[in-house]
Short mmCIF file of N, CA, C and O in Angstrom, two decimals:
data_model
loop_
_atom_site.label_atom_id
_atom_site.label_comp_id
_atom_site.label_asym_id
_atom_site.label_seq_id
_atom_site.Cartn_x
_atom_site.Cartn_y
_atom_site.Cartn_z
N UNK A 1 -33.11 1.61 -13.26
CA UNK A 1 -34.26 0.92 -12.66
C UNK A 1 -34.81 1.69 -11.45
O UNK A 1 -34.31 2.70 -10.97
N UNK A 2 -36.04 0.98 -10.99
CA UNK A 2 -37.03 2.06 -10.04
C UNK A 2 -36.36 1.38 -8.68
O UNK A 2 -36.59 0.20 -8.39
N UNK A 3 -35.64 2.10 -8.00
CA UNK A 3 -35.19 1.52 -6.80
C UNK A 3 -36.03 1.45 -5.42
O UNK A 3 -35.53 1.20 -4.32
N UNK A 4 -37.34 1.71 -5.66
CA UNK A 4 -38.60 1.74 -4.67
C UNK A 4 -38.92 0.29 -5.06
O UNK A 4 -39.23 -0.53 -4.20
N UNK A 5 -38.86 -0.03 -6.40
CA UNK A 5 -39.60 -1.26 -7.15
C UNK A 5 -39.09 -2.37 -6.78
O UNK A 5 -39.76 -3.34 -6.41
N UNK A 6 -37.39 -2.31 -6.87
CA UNK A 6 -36.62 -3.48 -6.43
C UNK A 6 -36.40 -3.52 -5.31
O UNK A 6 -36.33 -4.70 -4.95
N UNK A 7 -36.25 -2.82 -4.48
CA UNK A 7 -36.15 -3.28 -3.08
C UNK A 7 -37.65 -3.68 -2.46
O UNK A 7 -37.75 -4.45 -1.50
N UNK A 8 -38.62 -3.16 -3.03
CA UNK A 8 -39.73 -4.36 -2.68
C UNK A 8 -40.26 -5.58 -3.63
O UNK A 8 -41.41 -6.04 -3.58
N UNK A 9 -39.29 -6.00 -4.44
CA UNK A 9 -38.82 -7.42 -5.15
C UNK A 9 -40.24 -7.14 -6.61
O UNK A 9 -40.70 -7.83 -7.52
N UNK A 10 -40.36 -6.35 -6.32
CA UNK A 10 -41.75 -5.56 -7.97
C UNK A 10 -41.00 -5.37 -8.89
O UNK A 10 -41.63 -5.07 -9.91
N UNK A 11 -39.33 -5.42 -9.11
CA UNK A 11 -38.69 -4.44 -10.14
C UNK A 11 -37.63 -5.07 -10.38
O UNK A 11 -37.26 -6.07 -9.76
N UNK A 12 -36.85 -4.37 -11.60
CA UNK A 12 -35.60 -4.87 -12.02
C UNK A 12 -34.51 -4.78 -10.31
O UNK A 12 -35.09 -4.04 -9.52
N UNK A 13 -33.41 -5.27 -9.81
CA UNK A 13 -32.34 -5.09 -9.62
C UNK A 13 -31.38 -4.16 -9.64
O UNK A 13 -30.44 -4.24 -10.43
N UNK A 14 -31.55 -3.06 -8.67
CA UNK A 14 -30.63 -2.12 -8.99
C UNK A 14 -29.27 -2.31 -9.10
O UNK A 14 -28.50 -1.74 -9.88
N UNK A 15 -28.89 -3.57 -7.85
CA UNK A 15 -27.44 -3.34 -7.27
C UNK A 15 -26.42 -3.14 -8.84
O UNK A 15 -25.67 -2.17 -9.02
N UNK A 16 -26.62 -4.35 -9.92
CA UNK A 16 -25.60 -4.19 -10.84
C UNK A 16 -25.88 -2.54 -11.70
O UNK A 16 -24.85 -2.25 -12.30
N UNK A 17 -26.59 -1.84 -11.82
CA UNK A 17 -26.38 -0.40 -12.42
C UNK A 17 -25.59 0.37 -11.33
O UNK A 17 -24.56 0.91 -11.71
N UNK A 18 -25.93 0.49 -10.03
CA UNK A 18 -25.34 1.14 -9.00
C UNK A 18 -23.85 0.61 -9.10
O UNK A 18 -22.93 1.37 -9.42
N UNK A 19 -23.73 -0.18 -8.93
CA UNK A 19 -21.90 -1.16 -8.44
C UNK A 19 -21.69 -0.56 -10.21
O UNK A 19 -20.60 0.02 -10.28
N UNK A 20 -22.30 -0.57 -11.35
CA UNK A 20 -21.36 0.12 -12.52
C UNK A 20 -21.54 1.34 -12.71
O UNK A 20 -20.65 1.79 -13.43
N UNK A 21 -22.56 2.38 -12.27
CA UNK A 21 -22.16 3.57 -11.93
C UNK A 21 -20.67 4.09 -11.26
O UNK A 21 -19.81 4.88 -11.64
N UNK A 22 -20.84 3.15 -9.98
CA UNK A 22 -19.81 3.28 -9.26
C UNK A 22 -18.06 3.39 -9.95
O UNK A 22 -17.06 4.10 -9.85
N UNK A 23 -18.58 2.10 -10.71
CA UNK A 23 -17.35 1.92 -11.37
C UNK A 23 -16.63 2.95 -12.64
O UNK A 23 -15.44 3.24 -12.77
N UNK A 24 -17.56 3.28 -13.29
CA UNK A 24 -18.06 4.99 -14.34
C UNK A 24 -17.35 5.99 -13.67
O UNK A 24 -16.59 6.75 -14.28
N UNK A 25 -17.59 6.04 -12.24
CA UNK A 25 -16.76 7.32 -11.33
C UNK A 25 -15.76 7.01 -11.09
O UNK A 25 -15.14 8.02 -10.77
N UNK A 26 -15.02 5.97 -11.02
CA UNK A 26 -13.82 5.41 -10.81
C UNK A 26 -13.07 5.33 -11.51
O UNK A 26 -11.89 5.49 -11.23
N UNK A 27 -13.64 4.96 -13.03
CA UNK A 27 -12.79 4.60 -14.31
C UNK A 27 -12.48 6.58 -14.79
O UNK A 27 -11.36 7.05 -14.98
N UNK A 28 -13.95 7.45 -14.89
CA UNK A 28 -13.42 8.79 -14.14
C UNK A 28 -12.40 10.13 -13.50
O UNK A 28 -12.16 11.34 -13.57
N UNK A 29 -12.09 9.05 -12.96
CA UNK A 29 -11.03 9.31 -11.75
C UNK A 29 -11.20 10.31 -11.22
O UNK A 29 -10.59 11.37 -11.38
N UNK A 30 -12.52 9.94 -10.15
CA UNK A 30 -13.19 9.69 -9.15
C UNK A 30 -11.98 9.96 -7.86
O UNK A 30 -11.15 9.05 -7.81
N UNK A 31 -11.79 10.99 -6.91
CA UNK A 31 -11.22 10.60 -5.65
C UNK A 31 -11.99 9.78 -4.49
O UNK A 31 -11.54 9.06 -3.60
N UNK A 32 -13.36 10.15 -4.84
CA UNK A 32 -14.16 9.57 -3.93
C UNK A 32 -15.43 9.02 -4.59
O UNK A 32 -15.59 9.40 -5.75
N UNK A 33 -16.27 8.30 -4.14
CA UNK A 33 -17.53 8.12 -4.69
C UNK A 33 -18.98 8.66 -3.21
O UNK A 33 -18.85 7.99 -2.19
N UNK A 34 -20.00 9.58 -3.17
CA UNK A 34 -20.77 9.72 -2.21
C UNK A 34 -21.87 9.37 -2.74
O UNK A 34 -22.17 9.92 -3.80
N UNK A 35 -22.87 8.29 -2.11
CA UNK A 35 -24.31 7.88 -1.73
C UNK A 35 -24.71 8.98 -1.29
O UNK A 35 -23.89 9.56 -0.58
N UNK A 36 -26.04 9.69 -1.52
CA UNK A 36 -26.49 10.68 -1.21
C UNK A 36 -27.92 10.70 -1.22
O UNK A 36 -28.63 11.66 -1.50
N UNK A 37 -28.35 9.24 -0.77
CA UNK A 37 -29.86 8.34 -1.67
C UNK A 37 -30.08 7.91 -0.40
O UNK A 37 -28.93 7.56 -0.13
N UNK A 38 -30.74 7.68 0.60
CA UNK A 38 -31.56 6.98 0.82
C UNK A 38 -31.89 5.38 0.60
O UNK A 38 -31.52 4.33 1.13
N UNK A 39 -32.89 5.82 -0.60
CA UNK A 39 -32.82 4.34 -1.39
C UNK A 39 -31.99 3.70 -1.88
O UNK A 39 -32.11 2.49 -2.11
N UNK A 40 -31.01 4.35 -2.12
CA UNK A 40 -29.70 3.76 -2.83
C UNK A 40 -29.10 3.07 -1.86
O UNK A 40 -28.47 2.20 -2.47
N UNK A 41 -28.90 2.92 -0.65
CA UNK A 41 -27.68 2.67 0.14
C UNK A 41 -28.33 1.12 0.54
O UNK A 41 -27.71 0.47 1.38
N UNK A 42 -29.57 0.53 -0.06
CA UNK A 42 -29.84 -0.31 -0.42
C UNK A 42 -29.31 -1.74 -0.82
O UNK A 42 -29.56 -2.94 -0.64
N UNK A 43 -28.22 -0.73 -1.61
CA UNK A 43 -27.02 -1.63 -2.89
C UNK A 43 -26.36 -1.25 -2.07
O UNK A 43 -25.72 -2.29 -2.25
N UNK A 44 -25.77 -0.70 -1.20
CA UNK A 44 -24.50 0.18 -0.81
C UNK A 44 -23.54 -1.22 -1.49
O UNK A 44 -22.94 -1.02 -2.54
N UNK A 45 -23.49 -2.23 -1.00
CA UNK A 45 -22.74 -3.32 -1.14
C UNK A 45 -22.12 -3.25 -2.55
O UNK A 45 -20.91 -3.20 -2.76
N UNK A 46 -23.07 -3.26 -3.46
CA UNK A 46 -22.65 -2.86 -4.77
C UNK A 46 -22.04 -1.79 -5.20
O UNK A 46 -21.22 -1.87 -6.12
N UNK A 47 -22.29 -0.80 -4.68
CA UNK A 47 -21.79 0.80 -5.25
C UNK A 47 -20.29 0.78 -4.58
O UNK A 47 -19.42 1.40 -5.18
N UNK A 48 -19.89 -0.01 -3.16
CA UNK A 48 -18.30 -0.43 -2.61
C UNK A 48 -17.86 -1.57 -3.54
O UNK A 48 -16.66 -1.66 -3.80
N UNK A 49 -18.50 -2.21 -3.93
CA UNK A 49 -17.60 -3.06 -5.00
C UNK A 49 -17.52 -2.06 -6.14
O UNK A 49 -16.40 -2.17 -6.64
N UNK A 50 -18.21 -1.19 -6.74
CA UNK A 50 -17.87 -0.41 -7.99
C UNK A 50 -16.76 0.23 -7.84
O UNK A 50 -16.07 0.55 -8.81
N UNK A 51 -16.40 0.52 -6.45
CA UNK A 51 -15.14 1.81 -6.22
C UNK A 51 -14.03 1.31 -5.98
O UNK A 51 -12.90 1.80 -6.05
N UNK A 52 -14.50 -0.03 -5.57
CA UNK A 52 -12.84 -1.27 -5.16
C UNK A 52 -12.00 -0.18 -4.10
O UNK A 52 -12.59 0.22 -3.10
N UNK A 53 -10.92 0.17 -4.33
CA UNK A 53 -10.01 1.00 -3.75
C UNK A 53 -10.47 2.53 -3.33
O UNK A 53 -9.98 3.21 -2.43
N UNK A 54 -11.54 2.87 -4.22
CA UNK A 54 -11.71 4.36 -4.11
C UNK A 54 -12.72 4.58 -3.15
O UNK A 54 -13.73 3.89 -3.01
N UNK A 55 -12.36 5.67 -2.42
CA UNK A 55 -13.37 5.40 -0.75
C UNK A 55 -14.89 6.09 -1.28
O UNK A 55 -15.10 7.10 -1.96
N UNK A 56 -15.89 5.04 -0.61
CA UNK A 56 -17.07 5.36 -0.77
C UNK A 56 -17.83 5.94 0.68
O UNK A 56 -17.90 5.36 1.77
N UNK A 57 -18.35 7.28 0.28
CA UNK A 57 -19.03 8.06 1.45
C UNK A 57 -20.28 8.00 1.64
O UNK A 57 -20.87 8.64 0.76
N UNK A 58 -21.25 7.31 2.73
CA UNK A 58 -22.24 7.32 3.13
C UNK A 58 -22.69 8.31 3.55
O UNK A 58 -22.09 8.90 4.44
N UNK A 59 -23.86 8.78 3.06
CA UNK A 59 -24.73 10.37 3.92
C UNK A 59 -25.07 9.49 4.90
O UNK A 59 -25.45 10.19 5.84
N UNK A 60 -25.15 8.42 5.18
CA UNK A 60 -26.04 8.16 6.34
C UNK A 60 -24.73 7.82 7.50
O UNK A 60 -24.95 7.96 8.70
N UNK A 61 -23.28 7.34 6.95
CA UNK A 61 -22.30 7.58 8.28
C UNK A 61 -22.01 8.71 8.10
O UNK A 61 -21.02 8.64 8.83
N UNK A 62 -22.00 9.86 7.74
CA UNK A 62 -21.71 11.01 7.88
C UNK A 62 -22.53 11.62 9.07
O UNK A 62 -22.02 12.05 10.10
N UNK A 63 -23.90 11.59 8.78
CA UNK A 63 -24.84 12.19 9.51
C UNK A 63 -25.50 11.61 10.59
O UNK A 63 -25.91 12.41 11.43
N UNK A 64 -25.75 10.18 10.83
CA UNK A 64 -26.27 9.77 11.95
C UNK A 64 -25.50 10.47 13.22
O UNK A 64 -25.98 11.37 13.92
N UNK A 65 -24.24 9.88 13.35
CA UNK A 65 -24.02 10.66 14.42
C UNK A 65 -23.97 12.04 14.88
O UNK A 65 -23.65 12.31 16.03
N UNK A 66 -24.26 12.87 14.05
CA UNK A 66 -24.34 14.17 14.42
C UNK A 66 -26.21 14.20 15.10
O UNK A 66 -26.56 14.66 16.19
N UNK A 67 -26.99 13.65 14.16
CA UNK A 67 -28.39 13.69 14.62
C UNK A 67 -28.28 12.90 15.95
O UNK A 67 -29.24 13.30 16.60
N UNK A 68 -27.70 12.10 16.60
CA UNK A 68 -27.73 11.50 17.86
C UNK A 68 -27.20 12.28 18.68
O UNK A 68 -27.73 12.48 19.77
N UNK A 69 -25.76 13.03 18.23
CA UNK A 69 -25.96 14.13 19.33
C UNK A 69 -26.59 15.15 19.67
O UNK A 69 -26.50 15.83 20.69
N UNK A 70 -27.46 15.29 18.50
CA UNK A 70 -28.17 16.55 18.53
C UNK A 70 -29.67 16.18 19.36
O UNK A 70 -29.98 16.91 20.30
N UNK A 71 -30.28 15.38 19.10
CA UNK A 71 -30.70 14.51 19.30
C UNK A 71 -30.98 14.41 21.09
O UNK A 71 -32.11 14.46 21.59
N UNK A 72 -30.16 14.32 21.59
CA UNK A 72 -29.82 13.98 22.72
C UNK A 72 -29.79 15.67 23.61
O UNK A 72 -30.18 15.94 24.75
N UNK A 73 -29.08 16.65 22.44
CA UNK A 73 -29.09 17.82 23.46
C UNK A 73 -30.52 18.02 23.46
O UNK A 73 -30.93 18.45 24.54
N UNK A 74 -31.41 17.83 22.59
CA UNK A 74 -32.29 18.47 22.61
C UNK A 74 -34.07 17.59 23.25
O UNK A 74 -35.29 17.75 23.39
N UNK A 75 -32.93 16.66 23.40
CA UNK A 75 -34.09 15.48 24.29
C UNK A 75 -34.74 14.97 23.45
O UNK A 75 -35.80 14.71 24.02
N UNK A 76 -34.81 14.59 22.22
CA UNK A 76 -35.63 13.82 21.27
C UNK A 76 -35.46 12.27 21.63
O UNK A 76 -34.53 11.85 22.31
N UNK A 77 -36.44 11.50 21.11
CA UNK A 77 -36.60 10.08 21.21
C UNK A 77 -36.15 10.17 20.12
O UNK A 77 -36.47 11.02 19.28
N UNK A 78 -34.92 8.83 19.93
CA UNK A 78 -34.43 8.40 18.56
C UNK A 78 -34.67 6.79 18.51
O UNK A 78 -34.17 5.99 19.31
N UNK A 79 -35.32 6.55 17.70
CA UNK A 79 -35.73 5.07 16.99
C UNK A 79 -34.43 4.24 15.98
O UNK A 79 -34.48 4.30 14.75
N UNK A 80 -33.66 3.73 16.48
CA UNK A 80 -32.93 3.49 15.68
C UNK A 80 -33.13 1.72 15.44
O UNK A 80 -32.45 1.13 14.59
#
């Protein structure tokens, strides 16, 4: 499904394809599962229930804090 579509309520429902993707990488055997979307992290909720036990990696906790420190050396306004 169009995940622009459903998160502005126009479209199918991503979370249950995402949370069984998730689960696809798991059944797999998957050490990890990584969000690497943007739009996706949407479902995040879903795609951590797909992995149950298996750790799921956010690009966006990975990277925020590096852009805040960077951020900061370099004097930018951050909108969070």
């Amino acid at each position: 499904p169009n995940r622009n579509e459903s998160i502005s309520g126009n479209g199918v429902d991503c979370g249950p394809s995402l949370g069984e993707m998730a689960q696809n990488l798991v059944k797999a055997k998957a050490d990890f599962v990584v969000c690497a979307c943007n739009t996706a992290h949407a479902y995040r909720k879903n795609m951590e229930l797909g992995c149950g036990k298996t750790p799921f990696i956010s690009m966006i906790d990975v990277t925020s804090p590096k852009f805040s420190k960077i951020s900061k050396l370099l004097k930018l306004p951050v909108n969070v």
